[in-house]
JSON list of C-alpha atoms in Angstrom, two decimals:
[
{"chain": "A", "resi": 1180, "resn": "MET", "atom": "CA", "xyz": [-206.79, 140.37, -14.73]},
{"chain": "A", "resi": 1181, "resn": "THR", "atom": "CA", "xyz": [-204.01, 141.53, -17.05]},
{"chain": "A", "resi": 1182, "resn": "VAL", "atom": "CA", "xyz": [-203.83, 138.04, -18.56]},
{"chain": "A", "resi": 1183, "resn": "TRP", "atom": "CA", "xyz": [-207.48, 138.33, -19.61]},
{"chain": "A", "resi": 1184, "resn": "ILE", "atom": "CA", "xyz": [-206.94, 141.81, -21.07]},
{"chain": "A", "resi": 1185, "resn": "HIS", "atom": "CA", "xyz": [-203.99, 140.47, -23.06]},
{"chain": "A", "resi": 1186, "resn": "ARG", "atom": "CA", "xyz": [-206.08, 137.54, -24.34]},
{"chain": "A", "resi": 1187, "resn": "ILE", "atom": "CA", "xyz": [-208.99, 139.81, -25.30]},
{"chain": "A", "resi": 1188, "resn": "ARG", "atom": "CA", "xyz": [-206.64, 142.14, -27.19]},
{"chain": "A", "resi": 1189, "resn": "SER", "atom": "CA", "xyz": [-205.07, 139.19, -28.94]},
{"chain": "A", "resi": 1190, "resn": "TRP", "atom": "CA", "xyz": [-208.48, 137.85, -29.99]},
{"chain": "A", "resi": 1191, "resn": "ALA", "atom": "CA", "xyz": [-209.68, 141.29, -31.09]},
{"chain": "A", "resi": 1192, "resn": "TRP", "atom": "CA", "xyz": [-206.54, 141.75, -33.17]},
{"chain": "A", "resi": 1193, "resn": "SER", "atom": "CA", "xyz": [-206.98, 138.31, -34.80]},
{"chain": "A", "resi": 1194, "resn": "ILE", "atom": "CA", "xyz": [-210.66, 138.93, -35.53]},
{"chain": "A", "resi": 1195, "resn": "GLY", "atom": "CA", "xyz": [-209.86, 142.36, -36.97]},
{"chain": "A", "resi": 1196, "resn": "ILE", "atom": "CA", "xyz": [-207.21, 140.94, -39.31]},
{"chain": "A", "resi": 1197, "resn": "ALA", "atom": "CA", "xyz": [-209.54, 138.11, -40.39]},
{"chain": "A", "resi": 1198, "resn": "PHE", "atom": "CA", "xyz": [-212.35, 140.61, -41.08]},
{"chain": "A", "resi": 1199, "resn": "PHE", "atom": "CA", "xyz": [-210.03, 142.88, -43.08]},
{"chain": "A", "resi": 1200, "resn": "LEU", "atom": "CA", "xyz": [-208.69, 139.96, -45.15]},
{"chain": "A", "resi": 1201, "resn": "SER", "atom": "CA", "xyz": [-212.19, 138.62, -45.85]},
{"chain": "A", "resi": 1202, "resn": "LEU", "atom": "CA", "xyz": [-213.26, 142.12, -46.92]},
{"chain": "A", "resi": 1203, "resn": "LEU", "atom": "CA", "xyz": [-210.33, 142.39, -49.33]},
{"chain": "A", "resi": 1204, "resn": "ILE", "atom": "CA", "xyz": [-210.84, 138.91, -50.76]},
{"chain": "A", "resi": 1205, "resn": "SER", "atom": "CA", "xyz": [-214.61, 139.34, -51.15]},
{"chain": "A", "resi": 1206, "resn": "THR", "atom": "CA", "xyz": [-214.24, 142.79, -52.75]},
{"chain": "A", "resi": 1207, "resn": "PHE", "atom": "CA", "xyz": [-211.34, 142.16, -55.11]},
{"chain": "A", "resi": 1208, "resn": "VAL", "atom": "CA", "xyz": [-210.68, 138.41, -55.56]},
{"chain": "A", "resi": 1209, "resn": "LEU", "atom": "CA", "xyz": [-213.51, 135.88, -55.06]},
{"chain": "A", "resi": 1210, "resn": "GLN", "atom": "CA", "xyz": [-217.04, 136.00, -53.75]},
{"chain": "A", "resi": 1211, "resn": "PRO", "atom": "CA", "xyz": [-219.66, 133.31, -53.33]},
{"chain": "A", "resi": 1212, "resn": "THR", "atom": "CA", "xyz": [-223.11, 134.40, -54.41]},
{"chain": "A", "resi": 1213, "resn": "ARG", "atom": "CA", "xyz": [-226.54, 132.94, -54.93]},
{"chain": "A", "resi": 1214, "resn": "VAL", "atom": "CA", "xyz": [-228.58, 132.98, -58.13]},
{"chain": "A", "resi": 1215, "resn": "LEU", "atom": "CA", "xyz": [-231.97, 134.56, -57.50]},
{"chain": "A", "resi": 1216, "resn": "GLY", "atom": "CA", "xyz": [-234.66, 133.89, -60.07]},
{"chain": "A", "resi": 1217, "resn": "HIS", "atom": "CA", "xyz": [-235.17, 131.74, -63.13]},
{"chain": "A", "resi": 1218, "resn": "SER", "atom": "CA", "xyz": [-233.60, 133.93, -65.84]},
{"chain": "A", "resi": 1219, "resn": "MET", "atom": "CA", "xyz": [-230.54, 131.69, -66.30]},
{"chain": "A", "resi": 1220, "resn": "GLU", "atom": "CA", "xyz": [-232.34, 128.35, -66.45]},
{"chain": "A", "resi": 1221, "resn": "PRO", "atom": "CA", "xyz": [-231.51, 125.68, -67.49]},
{"chain": "A", "resi": 1222, "resn": "THR", "atom": "CA", "xyz": [-227.83, 126.61, -66.96]},
{"chain": "A", "resi": 1223, "resn": "LEU", "atom": "CA", "xyz": [-228.30, 127.89, -63.41]},
{"chain": "A", "resi": 1224, "resn": "LYS", "atom": "CA", "xyz": [-231.26, 127.15, -61.17]},
{"chain": "A", "resi": 1225, "resn": "ASP", "atom": "CA", "xyz": [-232.95, 129.50, -58.71]},
{"chain": "A", "resi": 1226, "resn": "HIS", "atom": "CA", "xyz": [-230.98, 129.59, -55.42]},
{"chain": "A", "resi": 1227, "resn": "SER", "atom": "CA", "xyz": [-227.94, 127.88, -56.95]},
{"chain": "A", "resi": 1228, "resn": "ARG", "atom": "CA", "xyz": [-224.70, 128.94, -55.35]},
{"chain": "A", "resi": 1229, "resn": "ILE", "atom": "CA", "xyz": [-221.89, 130.10, -57.61]},
{"chain": "A", "resi": 1230, "resn": "LEU", "atom": "CA", "xyz": [-218.41, 131.50, -57.11]},
{"chain": "A", "resi": 1231, "resn": "ILE", "atom": "CA", "xyz": [-217.54, 134.67, -59.00]},
{"chain": "A", "resi": 1232, "resn": "ALA", "atom": "CA", "xyz": [-214.04, 135.77, -59.89]},
{"chain": "A", "resi": 1233, "resn": "LYS", "atom": "CA", "xyz": [-213.80, 139.42, -58.93]},
{"chain": "A", "resi": 1234, "resn": "TRP", "atom": "CA", "xyz": [-210.14, 139.72, -59.91]},
{"chain": "A", "resi": 1235, "resn": "THR", "atom": "CA", "xyz": [-211.30, 140.06, -63.52]},
{"chain": "A", "resi": 1236, "resn": "ARG", "atom": "CA", "xyz": [-212.98, 143.33, -62.52]},
{"chain": "A", "resi": 1237, "resn": "SER", "atom": "CA", "xyz": [-210.05, 144.40, -60.35]},
{"chain": "A", "resi": 1238, "resn": "LEU", "atom": "CA", "xyz": [-207.61, 143.85, -63.24]},
{"chain": "A", "resi": 1239, "resn": "GLY", "atom": "CA", "xyz": [-209.92, 145.50, -65.79]},
{"chain": "A", "resi": 1240, "resn": "GLU", "atom": "CA", "xyz": [-210.38, 142.36, -67.90]},
{"chain": "A", "resi": 1241, "resn": "GLU", "atom": "CA", "xyz": [-213.22, 142.39, -70.39]},
{"chain": "A", "resi": 1242, "resn": "PRO", "atom": "CA", "xyz": [-215.40, 139.26, -70.38]},
{"chain": "A", "resi": 1243, "resn": "ALA", "atom": "CA", "xyz": [-215.50, 136.94, -73.40]},
{"chain": "A", "resi": 1244, "resn": "TYR", "atom": "CA", "xyz": [-218.57, 136.07, -75.45]},
{"chain": "A", "resi": 1245, "resn": "GLY", "atom": "CA", "xyz": [-220.66, 133.50, -73.61]},
{"chain": "A", "resi": 1246, "resn": "ASP", "atom": "CA", "xyz": [-219.17, 134.26, -70.18]},
{"chain": "A", "resi": 1247, "resn": "ILE", "atom": "CA", "xyz": [-221.65, 134.28, -67.31]},
{"chain": "A", "resi": 1248, "resn": "VAL", "atom": "CA", "xyz": [-221.23, 137.49, -65.33]},
{"chain": "A", "resi": 1249, "resn": "VAL", "atom": "CA", "xyz": [-222.80, 139.19, -62.34]},
{"chain": "A", "resi": 1250, "resn": "ILE", "atom": "CA", "xyz": [-223.78, 142.77, -63.12]},
{"chain": "A", "resi": 1251, "resn": "ASP", "atom": "CA", "xyz": [-225.04, 145.72, -61.13]},
{"chain": "A", "resi": 1252, "resn": "SER", "atom": "CA", "xyz": [-228.27, 146.54, -62.98]},
{"chain": "A", "resi": 1253, "resn": "ARG", "atom": "CA", "xyz": [-228.33, 150.15, -61.71]},
{"chain": "A", "resi": 1254, "resn": "ILE", "atom": "CA", "xyz": [-226.66, 151.33, -64.91]},
{"chain": "A", "resi": 1255, "resn": "GLU", "atom": "CA", "xyz": [-227.85, 154.93, -64.60]},
{"chain": "A", "resi": 1256, "resn": "ARG", "atom": "CA", "xyz": [-225.35, 155.58, -61.79]},
{"chain": "A", "resi": 1257, "resn": "LYS", "atom": "CA", "xyz": [-221.58, 155.36, -61.73]},
{"chain": "A", "resi": 1258, "resn": "ARG", "atom": "CA", "xyz": [-220.07, 152.75, -59.40]},
{"chain": "A", "resi": 1259, "resn": "SER", "atom": "CA", "xyz": [-217.29, 153.67, -56.98]},
{"chain": "A", "resi": 1260, "resn": "LEU", "atom": "CA", "xyz": [-214.95, 151.93, -54.54]},
{"chain": "A", "resi": 1261, "resn": "LEU", "atom": "CA", "xyz": [-217.44, 152.81, -51.80]},
{"chain": "A", "resi": 1262, "resn": "ASP", "atom": "CA", "xyz": [-220.08, 150.77, -53.70]},
{"chain": "A", "resi": 1263, "resn": "ASP", "atom": "CA", "xyz": [-217.69, 147.81, -53.87]},
{"chain": "A", "resi": 1264, "resn": "LEU", "atom": "CA", "xyz": [-217.06, 147.98, -50.13]},
{"chain": "A", "resi": 1265, "resn": "SER", "atom": "CA", "xyz": [-220.72, 148.48, -49.22]},
{"chain": "A", "resi": 1266, "resn": "ASP", "atom": "CA", "xyz": [-221.63, 145.41, -51.30]},
{"chain": "A", "resi": 1267, "resn": "TYR", "atom": "CA", "xyz": [-219.72, 143.28, -48.78]},
{"chain": "A", "resi": 1268, "resn": "PRO", "atom": "CA", "xyz": [-222.31, 140.77, -47.47]},
{"chain": "A", "resi": 1269, "resn": "LEU", "atom": "CA", "xyz": [-221.69, 141.54, -43.78]},
{"chain": "A", "resi": 1270, "resn": "PHE", "atom": "CA", "xyz": [-222.27, 145.27, -44.33]},
{"chain": "A", "resi": 1271, "resn": "GLN", "atom": "CA", "xyz": [-225.50, 144.52, -46.21]},
{"chain": "A", "resi": 1272, "resn": "TRP", "atom": "CA", "xyz": [-226.64, 142.22, -43.40]},
{"chain": "A", "resi": 1273, "resn": "ILE", "atom": "CA", "xyz": [-225.88, 144.86, -40.73]},
{"chain": "A", "resi": 1274, "resn": "ALA", "atom": "CA", "xyz": [-227.65, 147.58, -42.73]},
{"chain": "A", "resi": 1275, "resn": "GLY", "atom": "CA", "xyz": [-230.59, 145.29, -43.46]},
{"chain": "A", "resi": 1276, "resn": "SER", "atom": "CA", "xyz": [-230.09, 146.13, -47.12]},
{"chain": "A", "resi": 1277, "resn": "GLY", "atom": "CA", "xyz": [-232.05, 144.17, -49.69]},
{"chain": "A", "resi": 1278, "resn": "SER", "atom": "CA", "xyz": [-229.94, 145.41, -52.59]},
{"chain": "A", "resi": 1279, "resn": "SER", "atom": "CA", "xyz": [-229.07, 141.90, -53.74]},
{"chain": "A", "resi": 1280, "resn": "ASP", "atom": "CA", "xyz": [-231.95, 142.16, -56.23]},
{"chain": "A", "resi": 1281, "resn": "VAL", "atom": "CA", "xyz": [-229.91, 144.69, -58.24]},
{"chain": "A", "resi": 1282, "resn": "PHE", "atom": "CA", "xyz": [-227.20, 142.13, -58.95]},
{"chain": "A", "resi": 1283, "resn": "TRP", "atom": "CA", "xyz": [-228.15, 140.01, -61.93]},
{"chain": "A", "resi": 1284, "resn": "VAL", "atom": "CA", "xyz": [-226.50, 136.89, -63.33]},
{"chain": "A", "resi": 1285, "resn": "LYS", "atom": "CA", "xyz": [-226.44, 137.06, -67.15]},
{"chain": "A", "resi": 1286, "resn": "ARG", "atom": "CA", "xyz": [-224.55, 135.82, -70.21]},
{"chain": "A", "resi": 1287, "resn": "VAL", "atom": "CA", "xyz": [-222.39, 138.14, -72.35]},
{"chain": "A", "resi": 1288, "resn": "VAL", "atom": "CA", "xyz": [-223.85, 138.28, -75.87]},
{"chain": "A", "resi": 1289, "resn": "GLY", "atom": "CA", "xyz": [-222.23, 141.45, -77.26]},
{"chain": "A", "resi": 1290, "resn": "LYS", "atom": "CA", "xyz": [-219.15, 143.58, -76.72]},
{"chain": "A", "resi": 1291, "resn": "ALA", "atom": "CA", "xyz": [-218.06, 147.02, -77.90]},
{"chain": "A", "resi": 1292, "resn": "GLY", "atom": "CA", "xyz": [-218.65, 147.58, -81.61]},
{"chain": "A", "resi": 1293, "resn": "ASP", "atom": "CA", "xyz": [-221.02, 144.61, -82.03]},
{"chain": "A", "resi": 1294, "resn": "VAL", "atom": "CA", "xyz": [-224.38, 145.07, -83.72]},
{"chain": "A", "resi": 1295, "resn": "ILE", "atom": "CA", "xyz": [-226.94, 142.96, -81.83]},
{"chain": "A", "resi": 1296, "resn": "GLU", "atom": "CA", "xyz": [-230.18, 142.23, -83.64]},
{"chain": "A", "resi": 1297, "resn": "ILE", "atom": "CA", "xyz": [-233.16, 140.23, -82.45]},
{"chain": "A", "resi": 1298, "resn": "ARG", "atom": "CA", "xyz": [-235.33, 138.82, -85.23]},
{"chain": "A", "resi": 1299, "resn": "ASP", "atom": "CA", "xyz": [-237.14, 135.61, -86.11]},
{"chain": "A", "resi": 1300, "resn": "HIS", "atom": "CA", "xyz": [-236.90, 134.49, -82.45]},
{"chain": "A", "resi": 1301, "resn": "HIS", "atom": "CA", "xyz": [-233.08, 134.50, -82.62]},
{"chain": "A", "resi": 1302, "resn": "VAL", "atom": "CA", "xyz": [-230.16, 136.74, -81.68]},
{"chain": "A", "resi": 1303, "resn": "TYR", "atom": "CA", "xyz": [-227.73, 137.90, -84.36]},
{"chain": "A", "resi": 1304, "resn": "ARG", "atom": "CA", "xyz": [-224.33, 139.40, -83.67]},
{"chain": "A", "resi": 1305, "resn": "ASN", "atom": "CA", "xyz": [-222.88, 141.35, -86.59]},
{"chain": "A", "resi": 1306, "resn": "GLY", "atom": "CA", "xyz": [-225.35, 139.65, -88.92]},
{"chain": "A", "resi": 1307, "resn": "ILE", "atom": "CA", "xyz": [-224.52, 136.08, -87.85]},
{"chain": "A", "resi": 1308, "resn": "GLU", "atom": "CA", "xyz": [-227.06, 134.05, -85.88]},
{"chain": "A", "resi": 1309, "resn": "LEU", "atom": "CA", "xyz": [-225.70, 132.95, -82.51]},
{"chain": "A", "resi": 1310, "resn": "ASN", "atom": "CA", "xyz": [-225.53, 129.23, -81.79]},
{"chain": "A", "resi": 1311, "resn": "GLU", "atom": "CA", "xyz": [-227.02, 129.08, -78.30]},
{"chain": "A", "resi": 1312, "resn": "PRO", "atom": "CA", "xyz": [-227.54, 125.45, -77.21]},
{"chain": "A", "resi": 1313, "resn": "TYR", "atom": "CA", "xyz": [-227.87, 126.59, -73.58]},
{"chain": "A", "resi": 1314, "resn": "LEU", "atom": "CA", "xyz": [-231.26, 128.32, -74.11]},
{"chain": "A", "resi": 1315, "resn": "LYS", "atom": "CA", "xyz": [-234.26, 126.98, -72.23]},
{"chain": "A", "resi": 1316, "resn": "GLU", "atom": "CA", "xyz": [-236.73, 127.58, -75.07]},
{"chain": "A", "resi": 1317, "resn": "GLN", "atom": "CA", "xyz": [-237.23, 129.59, -78.22]},
{"chain": "A", "resi": 1318, "resn": "MET", "atom": "CA", "xyz": [-237.42, 133.32, -77.60]},
{"chain": "A", "resi": 1319, "resn": "ALA", "atom": "CA", "xyz": [-240.85, 134.95, -77.85]},
{"chain": "A", "resi": 1320, "resn": "THR", "atom": "CA", "xyz": [-241.40, 137.81, -80.26]},
{"chain": "A", "resi": 1321, "resn": "SER", "atom": "CA", "xyz": [-241.71, 140.59, -77.65]},
{"chain": "A", "resi": 1322, "resn": "SER", "atom": "CA", "xyz": [-238.29, 142.01, -78.54]},
{"chain": "A", "resi": 1323, "resn": "GLN", "atom": "CA", "xyz": [-238.62, 141.29, -82.26]},
{"chain": "A", "resi": 1324, "resn": "GLY", "atom": "CA", "xyz": [-236.83, 143.74, -84.53]},
{"chain": "A", "resi": 1325, "resn": "GLN", "atom": "CA", "xyz": [-234.62, 145.23, -81.82]},
{"chain": "A", "resi": 1326, "resn": "THR", "atom": "CA", "xyz": [-231.20, 146.33, -83.14]},
{"chain": "A", "resi": 1327, "resn": "ILE", "atom": "CA", "xyz": [-228.45, 148.00, -81.11]},
{"chain": "A", "resi": 1328, "resn": "THR", "atom": "CA", "xyz": [-224.78, 148.79, -81.60]},
{"chain": "A", "resi": 1329, "resn": "VAL", "atom": "CA", "xyz": [-222.83, 148.22, -78.39]},
{"chain": "A", "resi": 1330, "resn": "PRO", "atom": "CA", "xyz": [-220.77, 151.36, -77.59]},
{"chain": "A", "resi": 1331, "resn": "GLU", "atom": "CA", "xyz": [-217.17, 151.34, -76.40]},
{"chain": "A", "resi": 1332, "resn": "GLY", "atom": "CA", "xyz": [-216.90, 150.46, -72.70]},
{"chain": "A", "resi": 1333, "resn": "TYR", "atom": "CA", "xyz": [-220.17, 148.49, -72.61]},
{"chain": "A", "resi": 1334, "resn": "ILE", "atom": "CA", "xyz": [-221.49, 144.94, -73.01]},
{"chain": "A", "resi": 1335, "resn": "TYR", "atom": "CA", "xyz": [-224.85, 143.46, -73.99]},
{"chain": "A", "resi": 1336, "resn": "VAL", "atom": "CA", "xyz": [-226.14, 140.69, -71.70]},
{"chain": "A", "resi": 1337, "resn": "MET", "atom": "CA", "xyz": [-229.06, 138.28, -71.81]},
{"chain": "A", "resi": 1338, "resn": "GLY", "atom": "CA", "xyz": [-230.41, 135.48, -69.64]},
{"chain": "A", "resi": 1339, "resn": "ASP", "atom": "CA", "xyz": [-230.57, 131.90, -70.90]},
{"chain": "A", "resi": 1340, "resn": "ASN", "atom": "CA", "xyz": [-234.29, 131.76, -70.15]},
{"chain": "A", "resi": 1341, "resn": "ARG", "atom": "CA", "xyz": [-235.03, 134.57, -72.62]},
{"chain": "A", "resi": 1342, "resn": "ASN", "atom": "CA", "xyz": [-238.79, 134.59, -72.13]},
{"chain": "A", "resi": 1343, "resn": "HIS", "atom": "CA", "xyz": [-238.38, 135.18, -68.38]},
{"chain": "A", "resi": 1344, "resn": "SER", "atom": "CA", "xyz": [-235.27, 137.34, -68.22]},
{"chain": "A", "resi": 1345, "resn": "LYS", "atom": "CA", "xyz": [-234.82, 141.00, -67.46]},
{"chain": "A", "resi": 1346, "resn": "ASP", "atom": "CA", "xyz": [-231.61, 141.91, -69.28]},
{"chain": "A", "resi": 1347, "resn": "SER", "atom": "CA", "xyz": [-230.12, 144.35, -71.81]},
{"chain": "A", "resi": 1348, "resn": "ARG", "atom": "CA", "xyz": [-233.36, 144.22, -73.78]},
{"chain": "A", "resi": 1349, "resn": "ALA", "atom": "CA", "xyz": [-234.97, 146.01, -70.81]},
{"chain": "A", "resi": 1350, "resn": "ILE", "atom": "CA", "xyz": [-232.17, 148.12, -69.30]},
{"chain": "A", "resi": 1351, "resn": "GLY", "atom": "CA", "xyz": [-229.90, 148.61, -72.31]},
{"chain": "A", "resi": 1352, "resn": "VAL", "atom": "CA", "xyz": [-226.19, 148.07, -72.59]},
{"chain": "A", "resi": 1353, "resn": "VAL", "atom": "CA", "xyz": [-224.23, 147.59, -69.37]},
{"chain": "A", "resi": 1354, "resn": "PRO", "atom": "CA", "xyz": [-221.08, 149.62, -68.55]},
{"chain": "A", "resi": 1355, "resn": "ILE", "atom": "CA", "xyz": [-217.97, 147.48, -68.09]},
{"chain": "A", "resi": 1356, "resn": "GLY", "atom": "CA", "xyz": [-217.60, 149.04, -64.62]},
{"chain": "A", "resi": 1357, "resn": "HIS", "atom": "CA", "xyz": [-220.91, 147.43, -63.61]},
{"chain": "A", "resi": 1358, "resn": "ILE", "atom": "CA", "xyz": [-219.58, 143.90, -64.09]},
{"chain": "A", "resi": 1359, "resn": "MET", "atom": "CA", "xyz": [-219.12, 142.59, -60.56]},
{"chain": "A", "resi": 1360, "resn": "GLY", "atom": "CA", "xyz": [-217.32, 139.43, -61.62]},
{"chain": "A", "resi": 1361, "resn": "LYS", "atom": "CA", "xyz": [-217.32, 136.37, -63.83]},
{"chain": "A", "resi": 1362, "resn": "LYS", "atom": "CA", "xyz": [-218.69, 132.94, -62.86]},
{"chain": "A", "resi": 1363, "resn": "LEU", "atom": "CA", "xyz": [-215.98, 130.36, -62.29]}
]
């Protein structure tokens, strides 16, 4: 009987260490995720699987122009370490949480200090039209004439399928702390 108790403890210890390591890696280093929706087409398809580098967030790195990032779209609230831990897929599965719809995959178009302007079906950054060969189609005029200066500590993001993307045009600029990671 004591042999079985020893084996069970050994297995429990191994499973506990594996769980803890996977939690750390998924929260601070790398995390696989799935693209939900068509807002990044043609670059990323609906239900595509991507790997995001979370160490960029952990180290406080700011994304570059054109980087594809995963953001937490709930910009009206401040994120905490508890949010990072509760976003762990196993915890969401146990809680039956459907919060994955708040995480959006978008492209970085503007950074702090940039003036983003949408006119003539194109995006301009600091007065210069962006060359965006990755776009699915020409942008409709619904956001025509929109101009915004990106404040310090924020980014401006847009989907590649501009006519079917909920992005900074709808929610505004995104705090750097809401960047979950960068697509590898």
